[in-house]
Amino acid sequence: MSEHSTYIPGNAVEKWLDDRLPVVRFAREHLMDFPTPKNLNYWWTFGAILVMCLGVQIVTGIILAMHYTPNVAMAFDSVEHIRRDVNGGRIIQATHAVGASMFFVALYIHMFRGLFYGSYKAPREILWILGVLIFLLTTATAFMGYILPWGQMSFWGATVISNIFSAIPLVGESIKQLVLGGFAVGNPTLNRFFSLHYLLPFIIAAVVALHIWALHVPGNNNPVGVEVKDTRDTVPFHPYYTMKDLFAMVVFMIPFAWFVFFAPDILGHPDNYIMANSQVTPAHIVPEWYLLPFYTILRAIDFNVLFIDSKLGGVIAMGGAMLCLLIVPWLDTSKVRSGTFRPMFKWFYGLFVLNFLGLAYLGAQEAAEPYTTLAKVCTAYYFIYFLVILPVLSRIETPKPLPTSISESVLGKAHA
Amino acid sequence: MSTQAEHTTTNRRDFLFVATGAVGAVGAAAVVWPLINQLNPDASTLALASIQYDVSPIAEGQSVTIMWRGLPVFVRHRTEREIEEARAVPLSDLKDPETDEARVKEGHAEWLIMIANCTHLGCIPTGQSGDFDGWFCPCHGSHYDSSGRIRRGPAPANLVVPPYEFVSDTLVQIG
């Protein structure tokens, strides 16, 4: 979108560079002059916050790798060594561990924002799908990272999740052995997960670049969901949104810092401060909080469906839950993007958010009544929302009248 | 115009193009395979595939967990009551129908030897508990009976009996 930039090389050196590698022009077009809808609210700052989170994880992670040992005999002690002996290690390790949680806080908010404001609708389907891909990659990265301290939860979390592969008919057991490098989780597993945990963030960064590229083709969606019509609807990204994003980052860092300084372990599990023991399963295995909703869906299927046994059924349900996100642009065919103008959608969406929190709560409970029944109910609503409610609402709902332009909606608000 | 005419018939050049591509694809696959195969269990892991274990110290009613191929294995010395209980269950009550006799060695019915990972997602069930005097998996709530058969919960199958044999009355070889 080179037409947005008014960049004219200021001197002979800039002109020389611009003819050979126009990085300054590129930065001007995409980081400074990029036309951005002028009505973006604070829910739109989480993209920038997520870039910051990825940066924090990569920087702290590279430092931790300088002191960590990926071997079953030494891994647990090396993490304690980082926390006790390494200069500033206590804070750096806590930032990385808390950072993973904060990453997911921002990720979920970013995704729920997209789901409310219809940011996945044409022409932004690829943008949305790349986002879901980033979510899946981040989940895989966080999961492998949680194995590395080699505590009880690390070991048993890895055991439970790697057994998901064994649910695949015929080739499942071979795939599981290929992934683990043995018959059970062991040293080969830890070693390769460390390698992949180091690799994946850079792949995420590459997909983030594609995600931003896909964003800069159609431009941002916005809270009223009406496309930008002329230049009066937009402001340049810099300084308007660079400053707004920076402010949001600072606010986001407040709870982040609180956790790091005062409660670095509160989001973890005490069992992970016991070294991994392949002979004793903790009484109650809980994944990290950010995986809980999907974990609930996995174990909600405790009955056979036709020829599909309960184990494969659970895996299919969990995979299906993620697949729903990928295909949501084609499930919700309503022409109106923003939930603000959809009187019925709003309520079902609100219930979906509560239901998702419910799924997270249930994932941390033991597998007993009434939780098992509630888990089935919440799992059912998750799928009904995507597969029934969204397609049906698209047909039967009468949306409220849309403002004719972003400018009108902004000025209208000012008058009211 | 001439290029279009050339493409109407298959010629030597098309054949060479496809043949080169095919050889290239085989070559690429041959390079990729060892890069994937290195992930499979290595020689040191496979070397531990067979162990011998003396069961004589295990008292009646007691259960121990030993390691085989990196997997925990239950060795349980069952009481008469537990054996009778397991044999009294009609096969129609079972999710994964299998007789108790088929799960132990003839003449050694008191010894139940099974891989200790829940067939759901691999946790180690707690022994001598659950609603069927067998095992209870705390992770996702599967109940196994005193023959290690799945009775209730998400697990799809009975606890797995590894290949083993009694070398003597008290010595078991697993694997």
Coordinates of C-alpha atoms in Angstrom, one line a residue:
Chain A
M1 CA 0.0 0.0 0.0
S2 CA 2.7 2.4 -1.1
E3 CA 0.2 5.1 -1.9
H4 CA -0.3 5.8 1.8
S5 CA 3.2 7.1 2.3
T6 CA 4.3 10.6 1.5
Y7 CA 7.9 9.6 2.1
I8 CA 10.4 11.6 0.1
P9 CA 14.1 10.8 0.7
G10 CA 15.5 13.8 2.6
N11 CA 19.1 13.7 1.4
A12 CA 21.5 12.0 -1.0
V13 CA 22.3 9.1 1.4
E14 CA 18.6 8.3 2.0
K15 CA 17.9 8.6 -1.8
W16 CA 20.9 6.2 -2.4
L17 CA 19.5 3.7 0.1
D18 CA 15.9 4.1 -1.1
D19 CA 16.9 3.0 -4.6
R20 CA 18.6 -0.1 -3.3
L21 CA 16.8 -1.3 -0.1
P22 CA 13.8 0.8 0.7
V23 CA 13.7 -0.1 4.4
V24 CA 13.0 3.5 5.5
R25 CA 10.1 3.7 3.1
F26 CA 8.8 0.4 4.3
A27 CA 8.9 1.4 7.9
R28 CA 7.2 4.7 7.1
E29 CA 4.4 3.0 5.2
H30 CA 3.8 0.2 7.7
L31 CA 4.8 1.6 11.1
M32 CA 4.2 5.3 10.9
D33 CA 1.9 6.5 8.0
F34 CA -0.3 3.5 7.9
P35 CA -4.0 4.7 7.8
T36 CA -5.8 3.3 10.9
P37 CA -9.5 3.8 11.7
K38 CA -9.8 6.6 14.2
N39 CA -12.3 4.9 16.4
L40 CA -10.3 1.9 17.7
N41 CA -10.9 1.3 21.4
Y42 CA -8.5 -0.3 24.0
W43 CA -9.5 -3.9 22.9
W44 CA -7.4 -3.1 19.8
T45 CA -4.2 -2.6 21.8
F46 CA -3.7 -6.3 22.5
G47 CA -2.0 -6.9 19.2
A48 CA 0.8 -4.6 20.1
I49 CA 0.8 -6.1 23.7
L50 CA 1.2 -9.6 22.2
V51 CA 4.2 -8.5 20.1
M52 CA 5.7 -7.2 23.4
C53 CA 4.9 -10.6 25.1
L54 CA 6.6 -12.5 22.4
G55 CA 9.6 -10.3 22.7
V56 CA 9.8 -10.7 26.5
Q57 CA 9.5 -14.5 26.1
I58 CA 12.3 -14.7 23.5
V59 CA 14.7 -12.4 25.4
T60 CA 14.2 -14.1 28.8
G61 CA 14.1 -17.5 27.2
I62 CA 17.4 -17.1 25.4
I63 CA 18.9 -16.0 28.8
L64 CA 17.4 -19.0 30.6
A65 CA 18.8 -21.4 28.0
M66 CA 22.3 -20.2 29.0
H67 CA 21.9 -21.7 32.4
Y68 CA 19.5 -24.6 31.9
T69 CA 20.4 -28.2 31.4
P70 CA 18.0 -30.4 29.3
N71 CA 18.8 -33.7 31.0
V72 CA 16.5 -35.7 33.3
A73 CA 19.1 -35.9 36.0
M74 CA 20.0 -32.2 36.0
A75 CA 17.0 -30.3 34.6
F76 CA 15.1 -29.9 37.9
D77 CA 18.2 -28.7 39.8
S78 CA 19.3 -26.4 37.0
V79 CA 16.0 -24.5 37.2
E80 CA 16.5 -24.2 41.0
H81 CA 20.1 -23.1 40.3
I82 CA 18.7 -20.3 38.0
R83 CA 16.3 -19.2 40.7
R84 CA 18.8 -19.2 43.6
D85 CA 22.3 -18.7 42.2
V86 CA 22.2 -17.0 38.8
N87 CA 22.5 -13.2 39.1
G88 CA 19.0 -11.8 38.8
G89 CA 17.9 -15.3 37.8
R90 CA 15.0 -15.2 40.2
I91 CA 13.4 -12.3 38.3
I92 CA 14.3 -13.6 34.8
Q93 CA 12.9 -17.0 35.4
A94 CA 9.7 -15.6 37.0
T95 CA 9.3 -13.2 34.1
H96 CA 9.5 -16.1 31.7
A97 CA 7.0 -18.3 33.6
V98 CA 4.6 -15.5 34.4
G99 CA 5.1 -14.1 30.9
A100 CA 3.6 -17.3 29.5
S101 CA 0.4 -16.7 31.5
M102 CA 0.3 -13.0 30.5
F103 CA 0.8 -14.0 26.9
F104 CA -2.3 -16.1 27.0
V105 CA -4.3 -13.5 28.9
A106 CA -3.6 -11.1 26.0
L107 CA -4.1 -13.8 23.4
Y108 CA -7.5 -14.8 24.7
I109 CA -8.6 -11.1 24.9
H110 CA -7.3 -10.5 21.4
M111 CA -9.3 -13.5 20.1
F112 CA -12.5 -12.7 22.0
R113 CA -12.3 -9.2 20.6
G114 CA -12.1 -10.6 17.1
L115 CA -15.0 -12.9 17.8
F116 CA -17.2 -10.0 19.1
Y117 CA -16.4 -7.4 16.4
G118 CA -16.5 -10.0 13.5
S119 CA -12.8 -9.3 12.6
Y120 CA -12.7 -12.7 10.9
K121 CA -15.2 -11.8 8.2
A122 CA -14.3 -11.1 4.6
P123 CA -11.9 -9.8 3.6
R124 CA -10.0 -10.8 6.7
E125 CA -10.3 -14.6 6.8
I126 CA -6.6 -15.3 6.1
L127 CA -5.7 -12.8 8.8
W128 CA -7.9 -14.7 11.3
I129 CA -6.7 -18.1 10.2
L130 CA -3.1 -17.0 10.7
G131 CA -4.1 -15.8 14.1
V132 CA -5.6 -19.2 15.0
L133 CA -2.3 -20.7 13.8
I134 CA -0.3 -18.5 16.1
F135 CA -2.6 -19.5 18.9
L136 CA -2.0 -23.2 18.2
L137 CA 1.8 -22.7 17.9
T138 CA 1.9 -20.7 21.1
T139 CA -0.1 -23.5 22.9
A140 CA 2.4 -26.1 21.6
T141 CA 5.4 -23.9 22.7
A142 CA 3.9 -23.2 26.1
F143 CA 3.2 -26.9 26.6
M144 CA 6.7 -27.9 25.8
G145 CA 8.1 -25.2 27.9
Y146 CA 6.2 -26.5 30.9
I147 CA 8.0 -29.9 30.5
L148 CA 11.4 -28.3 30.9
P149 CA 11.5 -27.8 34.7
W150 CA 11.0 -31.6 34.9
G151 CA 8.7 -31.5 37.9
Q152 CA 5.8 -33.8 38.6
M153 CA 3.3 -31.8 36.6
S154 CA 5.8 -31.4 33.8
F155 CA 6.2 -35.2 33.6
W156 CA 2.6 -36.2 33.9
G157 CA 1.3 -33.4 31.8
A158 CA 3.6 -34.6 29.0
T159 CA 2.4 -38.2 29.6
V160 CA -1.2 -37.3 29.4
I161 CA -0.8 -35.1 26.3
S162 CA 1.5 -37.5 24.4
N163 CA -1.1 -40.2 25.0
I164 CA -3.4 -38.2 22.9
F165 CA -1.4 -39.4 19.9
S166 CA -2.0 -43.0 20.9
A167 CA -5.7 -42.5 20.3
I168 CA -5.1 -42.3 16.6
P169 CA -6.2 -45.7 15.1
L170 CA -3.6 -48.1 13.8
V171 CA -0.5 -45.8 13.7
G172 CA -1.1 -44.0 17.1
E173 CA 1.3 -46.0 19.2
S174 CA 4.1 -45.7 16.6
I175 CA 3.5 -41.9 16.3
K176 CA 3.6 -41.7 20.1
Q177 CA 7.0 -43.5 20.3
L178 CA 8.3 -41.3 17.5
V179 CA 7.3 -38.2 19.4
L180 CA 8.6 -39.4 22.8
G181 CA 11.7 -41.2 21.5
G182 CA 10.9 -44.1 23.8
F183 CA 8.1 -46.1 25.3
A184 CA 7.4 -43.4 27.9
V185 CA 8.3 -39.8 28.6
G186 CA 12.0 -39.8 29.3
N187 CA 15.4 -38.1 28.6
P188 CA 15.0 -38.2 24.8
T189 CA 11.6 -36.5 25.2
L190 CA 13.0 -33.7 27.4
N191 CA 15.9 -33.1 25.1
R192 CA 13.9 -32.8 21.9
F193 CA 11.2 -30.7 23.6
F194 CA 13.9 -28.2 24.7
S195 CA 15.2 -28.0 21.1
L196 CA 11.7 -27.4 19.8
H197 CA 10.8 -25.0 22.5
Y198 CA 13.7 -22.9 21.4
L199 CA 12.7 -23.2 17.7
L200 CA 9.0 -22.5 17.8
P201 CA 9.0 -18.9 19.0
F202 CA 10.9 -17.9 15.9
I203 CA 8.4 -19.7 13.7
I204 CA 5.7 -17.8 15.7
A205 CA 7.5 -14.6 14.9
A206 CA 7.5 -15.4 11.2
V207 CA 3.7 -16.2 11.3
V208 CA 3.2 -12.9 13.2
A209 CA 4.9 -11.1 10.3
L210 CA 2.5 -12.8 7.9
H211 CA -0.4 -11.9 10.2
I212 CA 0.6 -8.2 10.1
W213 CA 1.0 -8.4 6.4
A214 CA -2.5 -9.9 6.0
L215 CA -3.7 -7.1 8.3
H216 CA -2.1 -4.4 6.2
V217 CA -3.8 -5.5 3.0
P218 CA -7.4 -4.8 4.0
G219 CA -6.5 -2.6 7.0
N220 CA -7.9 -2.8 10.5
N221 CA -11.4 -3.7 11.3
N222 CA -13.0 -1.3 13.9
P223 CA -15.6 -1.2 16.7
V224 CA -18.5 -0.3 14.3
G225 CA -17.4 -2.8 11.7
V226 CA -18.0 -0.4 8.8
E227 CA -15.1 -0.3 6.3
V228 CA -13.0 2.8 5.9
K229 CA -14.5 5.0 3.2
D230 CA -12.2 8.0 3.0
T231 CA -9.2 9.6 4.7
R232 CA -11.5 11.4 7.2
D233 CA -12.1 7.9 8.8
T234 CA -8.4 7.3 9.5
V235 CA -5.5 8.7 11.4
P236 CA -1.8 7.8 10.8
F237 CA -0.6 4.8 13.0
H238 CA 2.1 7.0 14.4
P239 CA 1.8 8.9 16.7
Y240 CA -1.9 8.2 17.4
Y241 CA -1.7 4.4 17.9
T242 CA 1.9 4.0 18.8
M243 CA 1.2 6.2 21.8
K244 CA -2.1 4.4 22.6
D245 CA -0.5 1.0 22.3
L246 CA 2.5 2.1 24.5
F247 CA 0.2 3.3 27.2
A248 CA -1.8 0.0 27.1
M249 CA 1.5 -1.9 27.3
V250 CA 2.5 0.1 30.4
V251 CA -0.9 -0.6 32.1
F252 CA -0.6 -4.3 31.1
M253 CA 2.9 -4.4 32.7
I254 CA 1.4 -3.5 36.1
P255 CA -0.3 -6.8 36.9
F256 CA 2.6 -8.6 35.0
A257 CA 5.1 -7.0 37.3
W258 CA 3.0 -7.7 40.4
F259 CA 3.0 -11.4 39.6
V260 CA 6.7 -11.4 38.9
F261 CA 7.7 -9.6 42.1
F262 CA 5.1 -10.8 44.6
A263 CA 3.6 -14.0 43.4
P264 CA 5.7 -15.7 40.7
D265 CA 4.5 -19.2 41.6
I266 CA 0.8 -18.5 42.1
L267 CA -0.2 -19.4 38.6
G268 CA 1.8 -22.7 38.7
H269 CA 1.2 -25.8 40.7
P270 CA 3.0 -26.8 43.9
D271 CA 3.4 -30.4 42.6
N272 CA 5.8 -29.0 40.0
Y273 CA 8.3 -28.3 42.8
I274 CA 8.6 -32.1 43.3
M275 CA 11.1 -33.6 40.8
A276 CA 9.5 -35.8 38.1
N277 CA 8.8 -39.4 39.3
S278 CA 7.6 -41.9 36.7
Q279 CA 6.2 -44.2 39.4
V280 CA 3.9 -41.8 41.2
T281 CA 1.1 -39.8 39.5
P282 CA 0.0 -36.7 41.4
A283 CA -3.5 -37.2 42.9
H284 CA -4.8 -34.5 40.7
I285 CA -3.3 -33.6 37.3
V286 CA -4.1 -30.1 36.2
P287 CA -2.6 -28.5 33.1
E288 CA -1.6 -24.8 33.1
W289 CA -4.7 -22.6 33.4
Y290 CA -4.6 -21.5 29.8
L291 CA -5.1 -25.0 28.5
L292 CA -8.0 -25.8 30.9
P293 CA -11.0 -25.0 28.6
F294 CA -9.7 -27.4 26.0
Y295 CA -8.7 -30.0 28.6
T296 CA -12.3 -30.0 29.9
I297 CA -13.5 -30.7 26.4
L298 CA -11.0 -33.5 26.1
R299 CA -12.2 -35.3 29.2
A300 CA -15.9 -34.4 28.8
I301 CA -16.2 -37.2 26.2
D302 CA -16.2 -40.3 28.6
F303 CA -18.6 -42.4 26.5
N304 CA -18.4 -44.3 23.3
V305 CA -20.0 -42.8 20.2
L306 CA -20.8 -45.6 17.6
F307 CA -17.5 -47.1 16.6
I308 CA -15.4 -44.3 18.1
D309 CA -14.3 -45.1 21.6
S310 CA -14.3 -42.5 24.4
K311 CA -10.6 -41.8 24.2
L312 CA -10.5 -41.0 20.4
G313 CA -13.8 -39.2 20.9
G314 CA -12.2 -36.8 23.5
V315 CA -9.3 -36.1 21.1
I316 CA -11.7 -35.5 18.2
A317 CA -13.7 -33.1 20.4
M318 CA -10.7 -31.2 21.5
G319 CA -9.4 -31.0 17.9
G320 CA -12.9 -30.0 16.7
A321 CA -13.0 -27.2 19.3
M322 CA -9.9 -25.7 17.6
L323 CA -11.2 -26.4 14.1
C324 CA -14.4 -24.4 14.9
L325 CA -12.2 -21.4 15.3
L326 CA -10.5 -22.0 11.9
I327 CA -13.8 -22.2 10.0
V328 CA -15.8 -19.5 11.9
P329 CA -15.5 -17.0 9.0
W330 CA -17.8 -19.4 7.0
L331 CA -20.1 -20.3 9.9
D332 CA -21.1 -16.7 10.7
T333 CA -22.4 -15.4 7.4
S334 CA -24.1 -12.3 8.9
K335 CA -23.1 -9.2 6.8
V336 CA -22.8 -7.1 9.9
R337 CA -19.4 -7.4 11.5
S338 CA -19.7 -5.7 14.9
G339 CA -21.7 -7.4 17.7
T340 CA -22.8 -3.9 18.8
F341 CA -25.3 -3.9 16.0
R342 CA -26.5 -7.5 16.5
P343 CA -29.2 -7.5 19.3
M344 CA -29.4 -11.3 19.5
F345 CA -25.8 -12.2 18.8
K346 CA -24.7 -10.1 21.8
W347 CA -26.5 -12.3 24.3
F348 CA -25.3 -15.6 22.8
Y349 CA -21.8 -14.2 22.6
G350 CA -21.9 -13.1 26.3
L351 CA -23.0 -16.6 27.2
F352 CA -20.2 -18.0 25.1
V353 CA -17.6 -16.0 27.1
L354 CA -19.1 -17.1 30.4
N355 CA -19.3 -20.7 29.1
F356 CA -15.6 -20.5 28.1
L357 CA -14.7 -19.4 31.6
G358 CA -16.9 -22.2 33.0
L359 CA -14.9 -24.7 30.9
A360 CA -11.7 -23.3 32.4
Y361 CA -13.1 -23.6 35.9
L362 CA -14.3 -27.2 35.3
G363 CA -10.9 -28.2 33.9
A364 CA -9.3 -27.6 37.3
Q365 CA -11.9 -29.7 39.2
E366 CA -11.6 -33.4 39.9
A367 CA -13.3 -35.9 37.6
A368 CA -16.5 -36.4 39.7
E369 CA -20.1 -35.2 39.8
P370 CA -21.5 -32.6 39.4
Y371 CA -18.4 -31.4 37.4
T372 CA -18.5 -34.2 34.8
T373 CA -22.1 -33.4 33.8
L374 CA -21.4 -29.7 33.8
A375 CA -18.4 -30.3 31.6
K376 CA -20.7 -32.0 29.1
V377 CA -23.2 -29.2 29.2
C378 CA -20.5 -26.5 28.7
T379 CA -18.8 -28.6 25.9
A380 CA -22.1 -28.9 24.2
Y381 CA -22.7 -25.1 24.3
Y382 CA -19.2 -24.4 22.9
F383 CA -20.0 -26.5 19.8
I384 CA -23.6 -25.4 19.5
Y385 CA -22.5 -21.7 19.5
F386 CA -20.2 -22.3 16.5
L387 CA -22.1 -24.9 14.6
V388 CA -25.8 -23.9 15.2
I389 CA -26.2 -20.5 16.8
L390 CA -23.8 -18.5 14.5
P391 CA -25.2 -19.9 11.2
V392 CA -28.8 -19.6 12.3
L393 CA -28.5 -16.1 13.7
S394 CA -27.0 -15.0 10.4
R395 CA -30.3 -15.9 8.8
I396 CA -32.9 -14.9 11.3
E397 CA -31.4 -11.8 13.1
T398 CA -32.4 -8.3 12.1
P399 CA -29.4 -6.1 12.8
K400 CA -29.7 -2.5 14.1
P401 CA -29.1 0.2 11.4
L402 CA -25.3 0.8 10.8
P403 CA -23.7 4.2 10.7
T404 CA -22.9 5.2 7.2
S405 CA -19.2 5.8 8.0
I406 CA -16.7 5.7 10.8
S407 CA -16.7 9.5 10.9
E408 CA -20.4 9.6 11.4
S409 CA -20.4 7.1 14.2
V410 CA -17.7 9.1 16.0
L411 CA -19.3 12.5 15.6
G412 CA -22.7 11.1 16.5
K413 CA -21.4 9.9 19.8
A414 CA -19.9 13.3 20.5
H415 CA -23.3 15.0 20.0
A416 CA -25.2 12.6 22.1
Chain B
M1 CA 2.8 -19.7 -31.8
S2 CA 5.5 -22.3 -32.1
T3 CA 5.6 -22.9 -28.4
Q4 CA 1.9 -23.7 -28.4
A5 CA 2.4 -26.2 -31.1
E6 CA 5.2 -27.9 -29.2
H7 CA 2.9 -28.4 -26.2
T8 CA 0.2 -30.2 -28.0
T9 CA 2.2 -33.4 -28.1
T10 CA 4.3 -35.0 -25.4
N11 CA 7.9 -34.9 -26.3
R12 CA 11.3 -35.9 -25.0
R13 CA 11.7 -32.8 -23.0
D14 CA 8.4 -33.4 -21.1
F15 CA 9.6 -36.9 -20.3
L16 CA 12.9 -35.7 -19.0
F17 CA 11.2 -33.0 -17.0
V18 CA 8.9 -35.5 -15.2
A19 CA 11.7 -38.1 -14.8
T20 CA 14.1 -35.6 -13.2
G21 CA 11.4 -34.4 -10.9
A22 CA 10.6 -38.0 -9.8
V23 CA 14.2 -38.8 -9.1
G24 CA 14.5 -35.5 -7.2
A25 CA 11.5 -36.3 -5.1
V26 CA 12.8 -39.8 -4.2
G27 CA 16.2 -38.2 -3.3
A28 CA 14.5 -35.6 -1.1
A29 CA 12.5 -38.3 0.7
A30 CA 15.6 -40.4 1.2
V31 CA 17.3 -37.4 2.9
V32 CA 14.3 -36.5 5.0
W33 CA 13.6 -40.0 6.4
P34 CA 16.8 -40.3 8.6
L35 CA 16.1 -36.8 9.9
I36 CA 12.7 -38.1 11.1
N37 CA 13.8 -41.6 12.1
Q38 CA 16.3 -40.2 14.6
L39 CA 13.3 -39.3 16.7
N40 CA 12.4 -43.0 17.1
P41 CA 13.5 -44.9 20.3
D42 CA 17.2 -45.4 20.1
A43 CA 19.3 -48.5 20.7
S44 CA 19.9 -47.8 24.4
T45 CA 16.1 -47.5 25.0
L46 CA 15.4 -50.7 23.0
A47 CA 18.2 -52.6 24.9
L48 CA 16.1 -52.5 28.1
A49 CA 13.2 -54.4 26.5
S50 CA 13.4 -57.5 28.7
I51 CA 13.7 -57.9 32.5
Q52 CA 13.4 -60.6 35.2
Y53 CA 11.7 -60.1 38.5
D54 CA 11.4 -62.2 41.6
V55 CA 7.8 -62.0 43.0
S56 CA 8.4 -64.1 46.1
P57 CA 8.7 -61.1 48.5
I58 CA 5.3 -59.8 47.6
A59 CA 2.8 -60.8 50.3
E60 CA -0.8 -61.7 49.5
G61 CA -2.9 -58.6 49.0
Q62 CA 0.2 -56.5 48.3
S63 CA 1.0 -54.8 45.0
V64 CA 4.3 -53.4 43.8
T65 CA 5.2 -51.2 40.9
I66 CA 8.4 -52.1 38.9
M67 CA 9.9 -50.5 35.8
W68 CA 10.0 -52.1 32.3
R69 CA 11.1 -50.2 29.2
G70 CA 10.6 -46.9 31.1
L71 CA 7.1 -47.9 31.9
P72 CA 5.8 -48.7 35.3
V73 CA 4.3 -52.2 35.7
F74 CA 2.0 -53.4 38.5
V75 CA 2.7 -56.8 40.0
R76 CA -0.3 -57.6 42.3
H77 CA -0.6 -60.7 44.5
R78 CA -4.3 -61.0 44.6
T79 CA -6.4 -62.5 47.4
E80 CA -8.8 -65.4 46.9
R81 CA -11.7 -63.0 47.3
E82 CA -10.4 -60.6 44.7
I83 CA -10.0 -63.4 42.2
E84 CA -13.5 -64.7 42.8
E85 CA -14.9 -61.2 42.5
A86 CA -13.2 -60.8 39.1
R87 CA -14.4 -64.2 37.9
A88 CA -18.0 -63.6 39.0
V89 CA -18.5 -60.6 36.7
P90 CA -20.5 -61.5 33.5
L91 CA -18.8 -60.5 30.3
S92 CA -21.8 -58.4 29.3
D93 CA -21.1 -56.0 32.1
L94 CA -17.7 -55.1 30.6
K95 CA -16.8 -52.3 28.3
D96 CA -13.8 -54.2 26.9
P97 CA -15.0 -57.8 27.4
E98 CA -12.2 -60.2 28.5
T99 CA -12.2 -63.0 31.0
D100 CA -10.1 -62.9 34.1
E101 CA -8.5 -66.3 33.0
A102 CA -7.3 -64.7 29.8
R103 CA -5.5 -62.0 31.8
V104 CA -3.3 -64.2 34.0
K105 CA -1.1 -67.2 33.5
E106 CA -2.7 -70.6 34.1
G107 CA -1.7 -71.9 37.6
H108 CA -0.6 -68.4 38.6
A109 CA -4.0 -66.8 38.9
E110 CA -3.0 -64.9 42.1
W111 CA -0.4 -62.9 40.1
L112 CA -1.8 -60.0 38.0
I113 CA 0.9 -58.3 36.0
M114 CA -0.1 -55.2 34.0
I115 CA 1.4 -52.0 32.5
A116 CA 0.5 -49.4 35.1
N117 CA -0.6 -46.7 32.7
C118 CA -4.2 -45.9 32.5
T119 CA -5.4 -46.7 28.9
H120 CA -7.0 -43.3 28.7
L121 CA -4.1 -40.9 28.9
G122 CA -1.4 -42.7 30.7
C123 CA -1.7 -41.7 34.4
I124 CA -0.8 -44.3 37.1
P125 CA -4.1 -45.4 38.7
T126 CA -4.2 -45.8 42.5
G127 CA -4.2 -49.4 43.6
Q128 CA -6.8 -51.1 45.9
S129 CA -9.3 -48.4 45.3
G130 CA -12.2 -47.4 43.0
D131 CA -15.7 -48.8 43.1
F132 CA -14.6 -52.3 41.9
D133 CA -11.8 -53.2 44.4
G134 CA -9.2 -52.7 41.7
W135 CA -7.7 -49.4 40.6
F136 CA -8.9 -45.8 40.3
C137 CA -7.3 -43.3 38.0
P138 CA -7.3 -39.9 39.7
C139 CA -6.7 -38.0 36.4
H140 CA -10.0 -38.5 34.6
G141 CA -11.9 -40.9 36.9
S142 CA -11.6 -44.3 35.4
H143 CA -12.4 -47.3 37.6
Y144 CA -10.7 -50.7 37.0
D145 CA -11.7 -54.0 38.7
S146 CA -9.6 -56.5 40.5
S147 CA -8.6 -58.0 37.1
G148 CA -7.5 -54.6 35.8
R149 CA -10.5 -54.3 33.5
I150 CA -12.1 -51.0 32.7
R151 CA -15.5 -50.7 34.4
R152 CA -16.4 -47.0 34.4
G153 CA -14.9 -43.8 33.1
P154 CA -13.3 -42.5 29.9
A155 CA -10.6 -45.2 29.5
P156 CA -11.4 -47.3 26.4
A157 CA -9.6 -50.5 27.3
N158 CA -8.5 -52.8 30.1
L159 CA -5.0 -52.2 31.6
V160 CA -2.6 -53.8 29.2
V161 CA -1.0 -57.1 30.1
P162 CA 2.6 -57.1 28.8
P163 CA 4.1 -60.2 27.3
Y164 CA 5.6 -62.2 30.2
E165 CA 6.1 -65.8 31.4
F166 CA 7.0 -67.5 34.7
V167 CA 10.6 -68.8 34.3
S168 CA 10.1 -70.6 37.6
D169 CA 7.4 -70.5 40.3
T170 CA 8.6 -67.2 41.6
L171 CA 10.7 -65.7 38.8
V172 CA 8.9 -63.7 36.1
Q173 CA 10.4 -62.6 32.8
I174 CA 8.7 -59.5 31.3
G175 CA 9.3 -58.7 27.7

